[in-house]
mmCIF file with all atom_site columns, N, CA and C and ligand atoms in Angstrom:
data_model
loop_
_atom_site.group_PDB
_atom_site.id
_atom_site.type_symbol
_atom_site.label_atom_id
_atom_site.label_alt_id
_atom_site.label_comp_id
_atom_site.label_asym_id
_atom_site.label_entity_id
_atom_site.label_seq_id
_atom_site.pdbx_PDB_ins_code
_atom_site.Cartn_x
_atom_site.Cartn_y
_atom_site.Cartn_z
_atom_site.occupancy
_atom_site.B_iso_or_equiv
_atom_site.pdbx_formal_charge
_atom_site.auth_seq_id
_atom_site.auth_comp_id
_atom_site.auth_asym_id
_atom_site.auth_atom_id
_atom_site.pdbx_PDB_model_num
ATOM   1   N  N   . UNK A 1 1  ? -23.469 2.599  -7.916  1.00 0.00 ? 1   UNK A N   1
ATOM   2   C  CA  . UNK A 1 1  ? -22.390 2.087  -7.048  1.00 0.00 ? 1   UNK A CA  1
ATOM   3   C  C   . UNK A 1 1  ? -21.561 3.235  -6.512  1.00 0.00 ? 1   UNK A C   1
ATOM   4   N  N   . UNK A 1 2  ? -21.235 3.109  -5.222  1.00 0.00 ? 2   UNK A N   1
ATOM   5   C  CA  . UNK A 1 2  ? -20.330 4.078  -4.598  1.00 0.00 ? 2   UNK A CA  1
ATOM   6   C  C   . UNK A 1 2  ? -19.189 3.297  -3.961  1.00 0.00 ? 2   UNK A C   1
ATOM   7   N  N   . UNK A 1 3  ? -17.947 3.682  -4.271  1.00 0.00 ? 3   UNK A N   1
ATOM   8   C  CA  . UNK A 1 3  ? -16.766 3.004  -3.747  1.00 0.00 ? 3   UNK A CA  1
ATOM   9   C  C   . UNK A 1 3  ? -16.180 3.831  -2.611  1.00 0.00 ? 3   UNK A C   1
ATOM   10  N  N   . UNK A 1 4  ? -15.756 3.120  -1.569  1.00 0.00 ? 4   UNK A N   1
ATOM   11  C  CA  . UNK A 1 4  ? -15.000 3.762  -0.493  1.00 0.00 ? 4   UNK A CA  1
ATOM   12  C  C   . UNK A 1 4  ? -13.747 2.929  -0.246  1.00 0.00 ? 4   UNK A C   1
ATOM   13  N  N   . UNK A 1 5  ? -12.651 3.605  0.072   1.00 0.00 ? 5   UNK A N   1
ATOM   14  C  CA  . UNK A 1 5  ? -11.421 2.884  0.388   1.00 0.00 ? 5   UNK A CA  1
ATOM   15  C  C   . UNK A 1 5  ? -10.924 3.310  1.767   1.00 0.00 ? 5   UNK A C   1
ATOM   16  N  N   . UNK A 1 6  ? -10.346 2.364  2.467   1.00 0.00 ? 6   UNK A N   1
ATOM   17  C  CA  . UNK A 1 6  ? -9.773  2.621  3.786   1.00 0.00 ? 6   UNK A CA  1
ATOM   18  C  C   . UNK A 1 6  ? -8.258  2.679  3.613   1.00 0.00 ? 6   UNK A C   1
ATOM   19  N  N   . UNK A 1 7  ? -7.747  3.872  3.430   1.00 0.00 ? 7   UNK A N   1
ATOM   20  C  CA  . UNK A 1 7  ? -6.309  3.999  3.146   1.00 0.00 ? 7   UNK A CA  1
ATOM   21  C  C   . UNK A 1 7  ? -5.466  3.659  4.363   1.00 0.00 ? 7   UNK A C   1
ATOM   22  N  N   . UNK A 1 8  ? -6.041  3.722  5.553   1.00 0.00 ? 8   UNK A N   1
ATOM   23  C  CA  . UNK A 1 8  ? -5.302  3.307  6.755   1.00 0.00 ? 8   UNK A CA  1
ATOM   24  C  C   . UNK A 1 8  ? -5.065  1.797  6.753   1.00 0.00 ? 8   UNK A C   1
ATOM   25  N  N   . UNK A 1 9  ? -6.052  1.054  6.250   1.00 0.00 ? 9   UNK A N   1
ATOM   26  C  CA  . UNK A 1 9  ? -5.925  -0.404 6.209   1.00 0.00 ? 9   UNK A CA  1
ATOM   27  C  C   . UNK A 1 9  ? -5.072  -0.871 5.040   1.00 0.00 ? 9   UNK A C   1
ATOM   28  N  N   . UNK A 1 10 ? -5.039  -0.095 3.960   1.00 0.00 ? 10  UNK A N   1
ATOM   29  C  CA  . UNK A 1 10 ? -4.320  -0.481 2.738   1.00 0.00 ? 10  UNK A CA  1
ATOM   30  C  C   . UNK A 1 10 ? -2.855  -0.773 3.035   1.00 0.00 ? 10  UNK A C   1
ATOM   31  N  N   . UNK A 1 11 ? -2.374  -1.880 2.461   1.00 0.00 ? 11  UNK A N   1
ATOM   32  C  CA  . UNK A 1 11 ? -0.961  -2.244 2.636   1.00 0.00 ? 11  UNK A CA  1
ATOM   33  C  C   . UNK A 1 11 ? -0.169  -2.039 1.336   1.00 0.00 ? 11  UNK A C   1
ATOM   34  N  N   . UNK A 1 12 ? -0.810  -1.407 0.343   1.00 0.00 ? 12  UNK A N   1
ATOM   35  C  CA  . UNK A 1 12 ? -0.098  -1.047 -0.881  1.00 0.00 ? 12  UNK A CA  1
ATOM   36  C  C   . UNK A 1 12 ? 0.284   -2.207 -1.762  1.00 0.00 ? 12  UNK A C   1
ATOM   37  N  N   . UNK A 1 13 ? -0.513  -3.268 -1.738  1.00 0.00 ? 13  UNK A N   1
ATOM   38  C  CA  . UNK A 1 13 ? -0.181  -4.437 -2.561  1.00 0.00 ? 13  UNK A CA  1
ATOM   39  C  C   . UNK A 1 13 ? -0.343  -4.156 -4.054  1.00 0.00 ? 13  UNK A C   1
ATOM   40  N  N   . UNK A 1 14 ? -1.197  -3.196 -4.385  1.00 0.00 ? 14  UNK A N   1
ATOM   41  C  CA  . UNK A 1 14 ? -1.358  -2.793 -5.779  1.00 0.00 ? 14  UNK A CA  1
ATOM   42  C  C   . UNK A 1 14 ? -2.281  -3.662 -6.597  1.00 0.00 ? 14  UNK A C   1
ATOM   43  N  N   . UNK A 1 15 ? -2.937  -4.636 -5.981  1.00 0.00 ? 15  UNK A N   1
ATOM   44  C  CA  . UNK A 1 15 ? -3.851  -5.514 -6.734  1.00 0.00 ? 15  UNK A CA  1
ATOM   45  C  C   . UNK A 1 15 ? -4.957  -4.725 -7.419  1.00 0.00 ? 15  UNK A C   1
ATOM   46  N  N   . UNK A 1 16 ? -5.503  -3.759 -6.728  1.00 0.00 ? 16  UNK A N   1
ATOM   47  C  CA  . UNK A 1 16 ? -6.631  -2.990 -7.276  1.00 0.00 ? 16  UNK A CA  1
ATOM   48  C  C   . UNK A 1 16 ? -6.199  -2.150 -8.474  1.00 0.00 ? 16  UNK A C   1
ATOM   49  N  N   . UNK A 1 17 ? -5.062  -1.476 -8.352  1.00 0.00 ? 17  UNK A N   1
ATOM   50  C  CA  . UNK A 1 17 ? -4.583  -0.616 -9.434  1.00 0.00 ? 17  UNK A CA  1
ATOM   51  C  C   . UNK A 1 17 ? -4.187  -1.441 -10.655 1.00 0.00 ? 17  UNK A C   1
ATOM   52  N  N   . UNK A 1 18 ? -3.674  -2.632 -10.399 1.00 0.00 ? 18  UNK A N   1
ATOM   53  C  CA  . UNK A 1 18 ? -3.300  -3.526 -11.486 1.00 0.00 ? 18  UNK A CA  1
ATOM   54  C  C   . UNK A 1 18 ? -4.549  -3.999 -12.228 1.00 0.00 ? 18  UNK A C   1
ATOM   55  N  N   . UNK A 1 19 ? -5.584  -4.337 -11.471 1.00 0.00 ? 19  UNK A N   1
ATOM   56  C  CA  . UNK A 1 19 ? -6.804  -4.892 -12.061 1.00 0.00 ? 19  UNK A CA  1
ATOM   57  C  C   . UNK A 1 19 ? -7.656  -3.828 -12.742 1.00 0.00 ? 19  UNK A C   1
ATOM   58  N  N   . UNK A 1 20 ? -7.682  -2.641 -12.178 1.00 0.00 ? 20  UNK A N   1
ATOM   59  C  CA  . UNK A 1 20 ? -8.623  -1.628 -12.664 1.00 0.00 ? 20  UNK A CA  1
ATOM   60  C  C   . UNK A 1 20 ? -8.007  -0.228 -12.554 1.00 0.00 ? 20  UNK A C   1
ATOM   61  N  N   . UNK A 1 21 ? -7.082  0.086  -13.451 1.00 0.00 ? 21  UNK A N   1
ATOM   62  C  CA  . UNK A 1 21 ? -6.384  1.379  -13.368 1.00 0.00 ? 21  UNK A CA  1
ATOM   63  C  C   . UNK A 1 21 ? -7.279  2.571  -13.675 1.00 0.00 ? 21  UNK A C   1
ATOM   64  N  N   . UNK A 1 22 ? -8.470  2.314  -14.255 1.00 0.00 ? 22  UNK A N   1
ATOM   65  C  CA  . UNK A 1 22 ? -9.404  3.423  -14.490 1.00 0.00 ? 22  UNK A CA  1
ATOM   66  C  C   . UNK A 1 22 ? -9.968  3.956  -13.176 1.00 0.00 ? 22  UNK A C   1
ATOM   67  N  N   . UNK A 1 23 ? -9.971  3.114  -12.156 1.00 0.00 ? 23  UNK A N   1
ATOM   68  C  CA  . UNK A 1 23 ? -10.634 3.471  -10.896 1.00 0.00 ? 23  UNK A CA  1
ATOM   69  C  C   . UNK A 1 23 ? -9.640  3.635  -9.743  1.00 0.00 ? 23  UNK A C   1
ATOM   70  N  N   . UNK A 1 24 ? -8.595  2.803  -9.735  1.00 0.00 ? 24  UNK A N   1
ATOM   71  C  CA  . UNK A 1 24 ? -7.658  2.798  -8.604  1.00 0.00 ? 24  UNK A CA  1
ATOM   72  C  C   . UNK A 1 24 ? -6.247  3.144  -9.058  1.00 0.00 ? 24  UNK A C   1
ATOM   73  N  N   . UNK A 1 25 ? -5.562  3.904  -8.235  1.00 0.00 ? 25  UNK A N   1
ATOM   74  C  CA  . UNK A 1 25 ? -4.148  4.199  -8.453  1.00 0.00 ? 25  UNK A CA  1
ATOM   75  C  C   . UNK A 1 25 ? -3.454  4.026  -7.105  1.00 0.00 ? 25  UNK A C   1
ATOM   76  N  N   . UNK A 1 26 ? -2.138  4.190  -7.121  1.00 0.00 ? 26  UNK A N   1
ATOM   77  C  CA  . UNK A 1 26 ? -1.375  4.106  -5.875  1.00 0.00 ? 26  UNK A CA  1
ATOM   78  C  C   . UNK A 1 26 ? -0.592  5.385  -5.664  1.00 0.00 ? 26  UNK A C   1
ATOM   79  N  N   . UNK A 1 27 ? -0.492  5.786  -4.418  1.00 0.00 ? 27  UNK A N   1
ATOM   80  C  CA  . UNK A 1 27 ? 0.264   6.985  -4.072  1.00 0.00 ? 27  UNK A CA  1
ATOM   81  C  C   . UNK A 1 27 ? 1.742   6.776  -4.410  1.00 0.00 ? 27  UNK A C   1
ATOM   82  N  N   . UNK A 1 28 ? 2.337   7.766  -5.061  1.00 0.00 ? 28  UNK A N   1
ATOM   83  C  CA  . UNK A 1 28 ? 3.738   7.645  -5.459  1.00 0.00 ? 28  UNK A CA  1
ATOM   84  C  C   . UNK A 1 28 ? 4.658   7.504  -4.251  1.00 0.00 ? 28  UNK A C   1
ATOM   85  N  N   . UNK A 1 29 ? 4.270   8.102  -3.151  1.00 0.00 ? 29  UNK A N   1
ATOM   86  C  CA  . UNK A 1 29 ? 5.156   8.120  -1.990  1.00 0.00 ? 29  UNK A CA  1
ATOM   87  C  C   . UNK A 1 29 ? 5.083   6.832  -1.166  1.00 0.00 ? 29  UNK A C   1
ATOM   88  N  N   . UNK A 1 30 ? 3.868   6.394  -0.834  1.00 0.00 ? 30  UNK A N   1
ATOM   89  C  CA  . UNK A 1 30 ? 3.769   5.253  0.083   1.00 0.00 ? 30  UNK A CA  1
ATOM   90  C  C   . UNK A 1 30 ? 3.048   4.041  -0.512  1.00 0.00 ? 30  UNK A C   1
ATOM   91  N  N   . UNK A 1 31 ? 2.585   4.144  -1.752  1.00 0.00 ? 31  UNK A N   1
ATOM   92  C  CA  . UNK A 1 31 ? 1.975   2.996  -2.412  1.00 0.00 ? 31  UNK A CA  1
ATOM   93  C  C   . UNK A 1 31 ? 0.542   2.718  -2.014  1.00 0.00 ? 31  UNK A C   1
ATOM   94  N  N   . UNK A 1 32 ? -0.003  3.539  -1.128  1.00 0.00 ? 32  UNK A N   1
ATOM   95  C  CA  . UNK A 1 32 ? -1.398  3.283  -0.711  1.00 0.00 ? 32  UNK A CA  1
ATOM   96  C  C   . UNK A 1 32 ? -2.370  3.666  -1.822  1.00 0.00 ? 32  UNK A C   1
ATOM   97  N  N   . UNK A 1 33 ? -3.526  3.059  -1.736  1.00 0.00 ? 33  UNK A N   1
ATOM   98  C  CA  . UNK A 1 33 ? -4.535  3.229  -2.774  1.00 0.00 ? 33  UNK A CA  1
ATOM   99  C  C   . UNK A 1 33 ? -4.980  4.694  -2.887  1.00 0.00 ? 33  UNK A C   1
ATOM   100 N  N   . UNK A 1 34 ? -5.173  5.107  -4.139  1.00 0.00 ? 34  UNK A N   1
ATOM   101 C  CA  . UNK A 1 34 ? -5.768  6.406  -4.452  1.00 0.00 ? 34  UNK A CA  1
ATOM   102 C  C   . UNK A 1 34 ? -6.993  6.117  -5.298  1.00 0.00 ? 34  UNK A C   1
ATOM   103 N  N   . UNK A 1 35 ? -8.141  6.572  -4.838  1.00 0.00 ? 35  UNK A N   1
ATOM   104 C  CA  . UNK A 1 35 ? -9.390  6.332  -5.557  1.00 0.00 ? 35  UNK A CA  1
ATOM   105 C  C   . UNK A 1 35 ? -9.580  7.418  -6.613  1.00 0.00 ? 35  UNK A C   1
ATOM   106 N  N   . UNK A 1 36 ? -9.617  7.022  -7.873  1.00 0.00 ? 36  UNK A N   1
ATOM   107 C  CA  . UNK A 1 36 ? -9.740  7.981  -8.972  1.00 0.00 ? 36  UNK A CA  1
ATOM   108 C  C   . UNK A 1 36 ? -11.196 8.276  -9.311  1.00 0.00 ? 36  UNK A C   1
ATOM   109 N  N   . UNK A 1 37 ? -12.080 7.303  -9.063  1.00 0.00 ? 37  UNK A N   1
ATOM   110 C  CA  . UNK A 1 37 ? -13.485 7.470  -9.455  1.00 0.00 ? 37  UNK A CA  1
ATOM   111 C  C   . UNK A 1 37 ? -14.353 6.714  -8.452  1.00 0.00 ? 37  UNK A C   1
ATOM   112 N  N   . UNK A 1 38 ? -15.029 7.451  -7.570  1.00 0.00 ? 38  UNK A N   1
ATOM   113 C  CA  . UNK A 1 38 ? -15.824 6.759  -6.542  1.00 0.00 ? 38  UNK A CA  1
ATOM   114 C  C   . UNK A 1 38 ? -17.204 6.350  -7.043  1.00 0.00 ? 38  UNK A C   1
ATOM   115 N  N   . UNK A 1 39 ? -17.569 6.777  -8.249  1.00 0.00 ? 39  UNK A N   1
ATOM   116 C  CA  . UNK A 1 39 ? -18.850 6.366  -8.840  1.00 0.00 ? 39  UNK A CA  1
ATOM   117 C  C   . UNK A 1 39 ? -18.629 5.936  -10.287 1.00 0.00 ? 39  UNK A C   1
ATOM   118 N  N   . UNK A 1 40 ? -18.018 4.779  -10.454 1.00 0.00 ? 40  UNK A N   1
ATOM   119 C  CA  . UNK A 1 40 ? -17.680 4.332  -11.812 1.00 0.00 ? 40  UNK A CA  1
ATOM   120 C  C   . UNK A 1 40 ? -18.936 3.943  -12.598 1.00 0.00 ? 40  UNK A C   1
ATOM   121 N  N   . UNK A 1 41 ? -18.826 3.949  -13.936 1.00 0.00 ? 41  UNK A N   1
ATOM   122 C  CA  . UNK A 1 41 ? -19.971 3.583  -14.775 1.00 0.00 ? 41  UNK A CA  1
ATOM   123 C  C   . UNK A 1 41 ? -20.353 2.115  -14.593 1.00 0.00 ? 41  UNK A C   1
ATOM   124 N  N   . UNK A 1 42 ? -21.593 1.801  -14.930 1.00 0.00 ? 42  UNK A N   1
ATOM   125 C  CA  . UNK A 1 42 ? -22.144 0.463  -14.699 1.00 0.00 ? 42  UNK A CA  1
ATOM   126 C  C   . UNK A 1 42 ? -21.290 -0.633 -15.328 1.00 0.00 ? 42  UNK A C   1
ATOM   127 N  N   . UNK A 1 43 ? -20.671 -0.338 -16.451 1.00 0.00 ? 43  UNK A N   1
ATOM   128 C  CA  . UNK A 1 43 ? -19.864 -1.339 -17.143 1.00 0.00 ? 43  UNK A CA  1
ATOM   129 C  C   . UNK A 1 43 ? -18.658 -1.803 -16.351 1.00 0.00 ? 43  UNK A C   1
ATOM   130 N  N   . UNK A 1 44 ? -18.281 -1.048 -15.341 1.00 0.00 ? 44  UNK A N   1
ATOM   131 C  CA  . UNK A 1 44 ? -17.114 -1.413 -14.530 1.00 0.00 ? 44  UNK A CA  1
ATOM   132 C  C   . UNK A 1 44 ? -17.489 -2.046 -13.196 1.00 0.00 ? 44  UNK A C   1
ATOM   133 N  N   . UNK A 1 45 ? -18.776 -2.143 -12.880 1.00 0.00 ? 45  UNK A N   1
ATOM   134 C  CA  . UNK A 1 45 ? -19.166 -2.588 -11.539 1.00 0.00 ? 45  UNK A CA  1
ATOM   135 C  C   . UNK A 1 45 ? -18.676 -4.000 -11.217 1.00 0.00 ? 45  UNK A C   1
ATOM   136 N  N   . UNK A 1 46 ? -18.761 -4.887 -12.186 1.00 0.00 ? 46  UNK A N   1
ATOM   137 C  CA  . UNK A 1 46 ? -18.298 -6.254 -11.954 1.00 0.00 ? 46  UNK A CA  1
ATOM   138 C  C   . UNK A 1 46 ? -16.814 -6.291 -11.658 1.00 0.00 ? 46  UNK A C   1
ATOM   139 N  N   . UNK A 1 47 ? -16.054 -5.508 -12.416 1.00 0.00 ? 47  UNK A N   1
ATOM   140 C  CA  . UNK A 1 47 ? -14.603 -5.465 -12.221 1.00 0.00 ? 47  UNK A CA  1
ATOM   141 C  C   . UNK A 1 47 ? -14.260 -4.826 -10.880 1.00 0.00 ? 47  UNK A C   1
ATOM   142 N  N   . UNK A 1 48 ? -15.046 -3.862 -10.452 1.00 0.00 ? 48  UNK A N   1
ATOM   143 C  CA  . UNK A 1 48 ? -14.816 -3.232 -9.147  1.00 0.00 ? 48  UNK A CA  1
ATOM   144 C  C   . UNK A 1 48 ? -15.036 -4.257 -8.034  1.00 0.00 ? 48  UNK A C   1
ATOM   145 N  N   . UNK A 1 49 ? -16.123 -5.017 -8.142  1.00 0.00 ? 49  UNK A N   1
ATOM   146 C  CA  . UNK A 1 49 ? -16.398 -6.034 -7.110  1.00 0.00 ? 49  UNK A CA  1
ATOM   147 C  C   . UNK A 1 49 ? -15.284 -7.077 -7.074  1.00 0.00 ? 49  UNK A C   1
ATOM   148 N  N   . UNK A 1 50 ? -14.801 -7.442 -8.240  1.00 0.00 ? 50  UNK A N   1
ATOM   149 C  CA  . UNK A 1 50 ? -13.708 -8.402 -8.320  1.00 0.00 ? 50  UNK A CA  1
ATOM   150 C  C   . UNK A 1 50 ? -12.445 -7.836 -7.661  1.00 0.00 ? 50  UNK A C   1
ATOM   151 N  N   . UNK A 1 51 ? -12.136 -6.580 -7.972  1.00 0.00 ? 51  UNK A N   1
ATOM   152 C  CA  . UNK A 1 51 ? -10.957 -5.945 -7.370  1.00 0.00 ? 51  UNK A CA  1
ATOM   153 C  C   . UNK A 1 51 ? -11.106 -5.880 -5.854  1.00 0.00 ? 51  UNK A C   1
ATOM   154 N  N   . UNK A 1 52 ? -12.306 -5.549 -5.392  1.00 0.00 ? 52  UNK A N   1
ATOM   155 C  CA  . UNK A 1 52 ? -12.534 -5.457 -3.948  1.00 0.00 ? 52  UNK A CA  1
ATOM   156 C  C   . UNK A 1 52 ? -12.331 -6.813 -3.286  1.00 0.00 ? 52  UNK A C   1
ATOM   157 N  N   . UNK A 1 53 ? -12.769 -7.864 -3.958  1.00 0.00 ? 53  UNK A N   1
ATOM   158 C  CA  . UNK A 1 53 ? -12.646 -9.200 -3.366  1.00 0.00 ? 53  UNK A CA  1
ATOM   159 C  C   . UNK A 1 53 ? -11.191 -9.673 -3.317  1.00 0.00 ? 53  UNK A C   1
ATOM   160 N  N   . UNK A 1 54 ? -10.350 -9.114 -4.182  1.00 0.00 ? 54  UNK A N   1
ATOM   161 C  CA  . UNK A 1 54 ? -8.945  -9.517 -4.223  1.00 0.00 ? 54  UNK A CA  1
ATOM   162 C  C   . UNK A 1 54 ? -8.064  -8.700 -3.300  1.00 0.00 ? 54  UNK A C   1
ATOM   163 N  N   . UNK A 1 55 ? -8.586  -7.645 -2.735  1.00 0.00 ? 55  UNK A N   1
ATOM   164 C  CA  . UNK A 1 55 ? -7.771  -6.844 -1.812  1.00 0.00 ? 55  UNK A CA  1
ATOM   165 C  C   . UNK A 1 55 ? -7.443  -7.681 -0.577  1.00 0.00 ? 55  UNK A C   1
ATOM   166 N  N   . UNK A 1 56 ? -6.174  -7.853 -0.257  1.00 0.00 ? 56  UNK A N   1
ATOM   167 C  CA  . UNK A 1 56 ? -5.808  -8.751 0.841   1.00 0.00 ? 56  UNK A CA  1
ATOM   168 C  C   . UNK A 1 56 ? -6.259  -8.284 2.221   1.00 0.00 ? 56  UNK A C   1
ATOM   169 N  N   . UNK A 1 57 ? -6.557  -7.004 2.349   1.00 0.00 ? 57  UNK A N   1
ATOM   170 C  CA  . UNK A 1 57 ? -6.982  -6.498 3.668   1.00 0.00 ? 57  UNK A CA  1
ATOM   171 C  C   . UNK A 1 57 ? -8.409  -5.940 3.627   1.00 0.00 ? 57  UNK A C   1
ATOM   172 N  N   . UNK A 1 58 ? -9.125  -6.227 2.540   1.00 0.00 ? 58  UNK A N   1
ATOM   173 C  CA  . UNK A 1 58 ? -10.527 -5.793 2.408   1.00 0.00 ? 58  UNK A CA  1
ATOM   174 C  C   . UNK A 1 58 ? -10.685 -4.295 2.651   1.00 0.00 ? 58  UNK A C   1
ATOM   175 N  N   . UNK A 1 59 ? -9.815  -3.532 2.016   1.00 0.00 ? 59  UNK A N   1
ATOM   176 C  CA  . UNK A 1 59 ? -9.834  -2.077 2.215   1.00 0.00 ? 59  UNK A CA  1
ATOM   177 C  C   . UNK A 1 59 ? -10.782 -1.362 1.257   1.00 0.00 ? 59  UNK A C   1
ATOM   178 N  N   . UNK A 1 60 ? -11.401 -2.135 0.355   1.00 0.00 ? 60  UNK A N   1
ATOM   179 C  CA  . UNK A 1 60 ? -12.280 -1.540 -0.653  1.00 0.00 ? 60  UNK A CA  1
ATOM   180 C  C   . UNK A 1 60 ? -13.712 -1.976 -0.391  1.00 0.00 ? 60  UNK A C   1
ATOM   181 N  N   . UNK A 1 61 ? -14.601 -0.999 -0.297  1.00 0.00 ? 61  UNK A N   1
ATOM   182 C  CA  . UNK A 1 61 ? -16.026 -1.281 -0.139  1.00 0.00 ? 61  UNK A CA  1
ATOM   183 C  C   . UNK A 1 61 ? -16.749 -0.709 -1.345  1.00 0.00 ? 61  UNK A C   1
ATOM   184 N  N   . UNK A 1 62 ? -17.606 -1.518 -1.963  1.00 0.00 ? 62  UNK A N   1
ATOM   185 C  CA  . UNK A 1 62 ? -18.382 -1.057 -3.125  1.00 0.00 ? 62  UNK A CA  1
ATOM   186 C  C   . UNK A 1 62 ? -19.833 -1.437 -2.920  1.00 0.00 ? 62  UNK A C   1
ATOM   187 N  N   . UNK A 1 63 ? -20.704 -0.449 -2.836  1.00 0.00 ? 63  UNK A N   1
ATOM   188 C  CA  . UNK A 1 63 ? -22.141 -0.709 -2.623  1.00 0.00 ? 63  UNK A CA  1
ATOM   189 C  C   . UNK A 1 63 ? -22.972 0.071  -3.603  1.00 0.00 ? 63  UNK A C   1
HETATM 190 S  S1  . SF4 B 2 .  ? -5.634  -4.095 -3.233  1.00 0.00 ? 101 SF4 B S1  1
HETATM 191 FE FE1 . SF4 B 2 .  ? -6.123  -3.322 -1.172  1.00 0.00 ? 101 SF4 B FE1 1
HETATM 192 S  S2  . SF4 B 2 .  ? -4.166  -3.311 -0.089  1.00 0.00 ? 101 SF4 B S2  1
HETATM 193 FE FE2 . SF4 B 2 .  ? -3.701  -3.474 -2.261  1.00 0.00 ? 101 SF4 B FE2 1
HETATM 194 S  S3  . SF4 B 2 .  ? -3.379  -1.325 -2.933  1.00 0.00 ? 101 SF4 B S3  1
HETATM 195 FE FE3 . SF4 B 2 .  ? -5.543  -1.858 -3.324  1.00 0.00 ? 101 SF4 B FE3 1
HETATM 196 S  S4  . SF4 B 2 .  ? -6.635  -1.179 -1.477  1.00 0.00 ? 101 SF4 B S4  1
HETATM 197 FE FE4 . SF4 B 2 .  ? -4.464  -1.277 -0.953  1.00 0.00 ? 101 SF4 B FE4 1
#
């Protein structure tokens, strides 16, 4: 799995960082998503897909 985030689209809702802090964080200044691990281990793939589906602006792509 490879994760990509569109920080321009991100509205800083924080859903991803709340759900999966091992992979997603938020910028201290503007709250936009910060990707900590673009190739997470297999055990996290389901949680990544779930986090991506909960992003209100679909700024997370995981393939
Ligand atoms: S859930 Fe989406 S909009 Fe919210 S911080 Fe994460 S990437 Fe940004």
